Amino acid sequence: MIPTPFYQIDRTALARNMAIIDRLRAASGARTLLALKCFATWPVFDAMRPHMDGTTSSSLYELRLGREKFGGETHAYSVAWADHEIDEAVGYADKIIFNSISQLERFGGRASGIACGLRLNPRFSTSGFDLADPARKFSRLGEWDAAKIGGVIDRISGFMIHYNCENADFDLFDAQLTRIEHEFGALLHQVEWVSLGGGIHFTGAGYPVDRLAARLKAFAERFAIQIYLEPGEAAITGAATLEVSVLDVLENEKTLAIVDASIEAHMLDLLIYRLPARVAPDAGDFPVMVCGKSCLAGDIFGEFRFPTALKVGDRISILDAAGYTMVKKNWFNGVKMPAIVIRELDGSLTLAREFGYEDYVTSLG
Ligand SMILES: *Cc1c(COP(=O)(O)O)cnc(C)c1O
């Protein structure tokens, strides 16, 4: 038995997402790049590589990880490159996407051996969270002025337009893509490739994958471009859990269970967006508030229902722990870092990585 806490990545669940990506790629002609900022746990890249064309990145280190651990097409993007990064970045990348015209002008010459692109900000998005809305007022994420972009169009071969966020609504996607066709069509006709970014929830239950594929194909044909998608969340949705054990049970008007992990340290994204964690089936006569073991008062995973009263030693499996979790884990409170475990296709468990005191201490000096 592998001791908790650990993140458990399930190859069967991952394969389900990959099968949908295969279907989408085949029917649309789009290429798919894993967005490493969402998920970069490279011990399972072998299960993704046959189904995805490569990776996209948001920094030099992600870029290098993509090149070294995933391979395939490697797109380099960063909100801003530093002088001392650019040559190394160009060395790893097949395409480099600049966030601004000024970065393109500053570094385009040093990237002349690879394809250059520009991030286009259409000034609308599907995000309900201001924090994650690339189209928010005063956004620094990409260029939006078509006339200005037209002035540098001869220096780029493509655009990256990331404006969706967990968008499960195909009709909204369709309508917004039509807007992009109208507002930026003259520019799109002059490039060879367009990445539509991530945030399309096409692996979700009931998503009309075939309609999405047909829409992408029509877009590609209209402008004679190669489309890229950059799924993060969609590639790994439902593919991992955080496995924890109950350390103590308290009463304070509610039943409180303290577990051997922390939402602040191990599922930080939920805390930032004020979303509760999820467990399954979340049913039964025993409601319990499941709390983390850091000393942060609000270190609470959520309130769930259980079929029996929880007791010390009971195991809880927290769902959807792949995206934006392992990439954000931290050593707050010095809480033991969950190990990384892979559930193989035959159900057996492989321990991919354990973390100990040495990792904690070397992260600080
Ligand atoms: C965050 C991000 C993605 C991945 O988004 P998901 O919502 O995880 O699919 C893709 N491309 C860019 C440019 C991003 O910033």
PDB file of C-alpha atoms and ligand atoms in Angstrom, residues 35 37-38 56 77 119 160 162 164-166 197-200 230-234 324, ligand 1:
ATOM      1  CA  ALA A  35      -0.714  23.405 -22.671  1.00  0.00           C
ATOM      2  CA  LYS A  37       0.854  25.394 -17.712  1.00  0.00           C
ATOM      3  CA  CYS A  38      -2.185  23.216 -16.927  1.00  0.00           C
ATOM      4  CA  THR A  56       2.838  24.861 -25.929  1.00  0.00           C
ATOM      5  CA  TYR A  77       4.993  31.606 -25.902  1.00  0.00           C
ATOM      6  CA  ARG A 119      -0.861  36.765 -29.918  1.00  0.00           C
ATOM      7  CA  MET A 160      -2.409  32.593 -31.379  1.00  0.00           C
ATOM      8  CA  HIS A 162      -6.596  32.243 -26.593  1.00  0.00           C
ATOM      9  CA  ASN A 164     -11.961  30.469 -24.231  1.00  0.00           C
ATOM     10  CA  CYS A 165     -12.119  29.322 -20.627  1.00  0.00           C
ATOM     11  CA  GLU A 166     -13.755  25.975 -19.775  1.00  0.00           C
ATOM     12  CA  GLY A 197      -5.660  28.362 -27.736  1.00  0.00           C
ATOM     13  CA  GLY A 198      -7.228  26.256 -25.015  1.00  0.00           C
ATOM     14  CA  GLY A 199     -10.357  26.437 -22.929  1.00  0.00           C
ATOM     15  CA  ILE A 200     -12.730  24.491 -25.197  1.00  0.00           C
ATOM     16  CA  GLU A 230      -3.933  24.076 -27.126  1.00  0.00           C
ATOM     17  CA  PRO A 231      -5.965  21.985 -24.698  1.00  0.00           C
ATOM     18  CA  GLY A 232      -4.872  21.983 -21.112  1.00  0.00           C
ATOM     19  CA  GLU A 233      -7.869  21.116 -18.992  1.00  0.00           C
ATOM     20  CA  ALA A 234      -9.669  19.245 -21.801  1.00  0.00           C
ATOM     21  CA  TYR A 324      -3.764  23.343 -12.500  1.00  0.00           C
TER      22      TYR A 324
HETATM   23  C1  LIG B   1      -4.081  28.550 -20.292  1.00  0.00           C
HETATM   24  C2  LIG B   1      -3.803  28.461 -21.725  1.00  0.00           C
HETATM   25  C3  LIG B   1      -4.154  27.317 -22.455  1.00  0.00           C
HETATM   26  C4  LIG B   1      -4.842  26.117 -21.827  1.00  0.00           C
HETATM   27  O1  LIG B   1      -6.104  26.462 -21.349  1.00  0.00           O
HETATM   28  P1  LIG B   1      -7.111  25.356 -20.793  1.00  0.00           P
HETATM   29  O2  LIG B   1      -8.264  26.152 -20.296  1.00  0.00           O
HETATM   30  O3  LIG B   1      -6.428  24.607 -19.700  1.00  0.00           O
HETATM   31  O4  LIG B   1      -7.477  24.476 -21.942  1.00  0.00           O
HETATM   32  C5  LIG B   1      -3.851  27.289 -23.805  1.00  0.00           C
HETATM   33  N1  LIG B   1      -3.250  28.338 -24.410  1.00  0.00           N
HETATM   34  C6  LIG B   1      -2.901  29.457 -23.735  1.00  0.00           C
HETATM   35  C7  LIG B   1      -2.237  30.554 -24.459  1.00  0.00           C
HETATM   36  C8  LIG B   1      -3.175  29.557 -22.383  1.00  0.00           C
HETATM   37  O5  LIG B   1      -2.835  30.675 -21.721  1.00  0.00           O
END
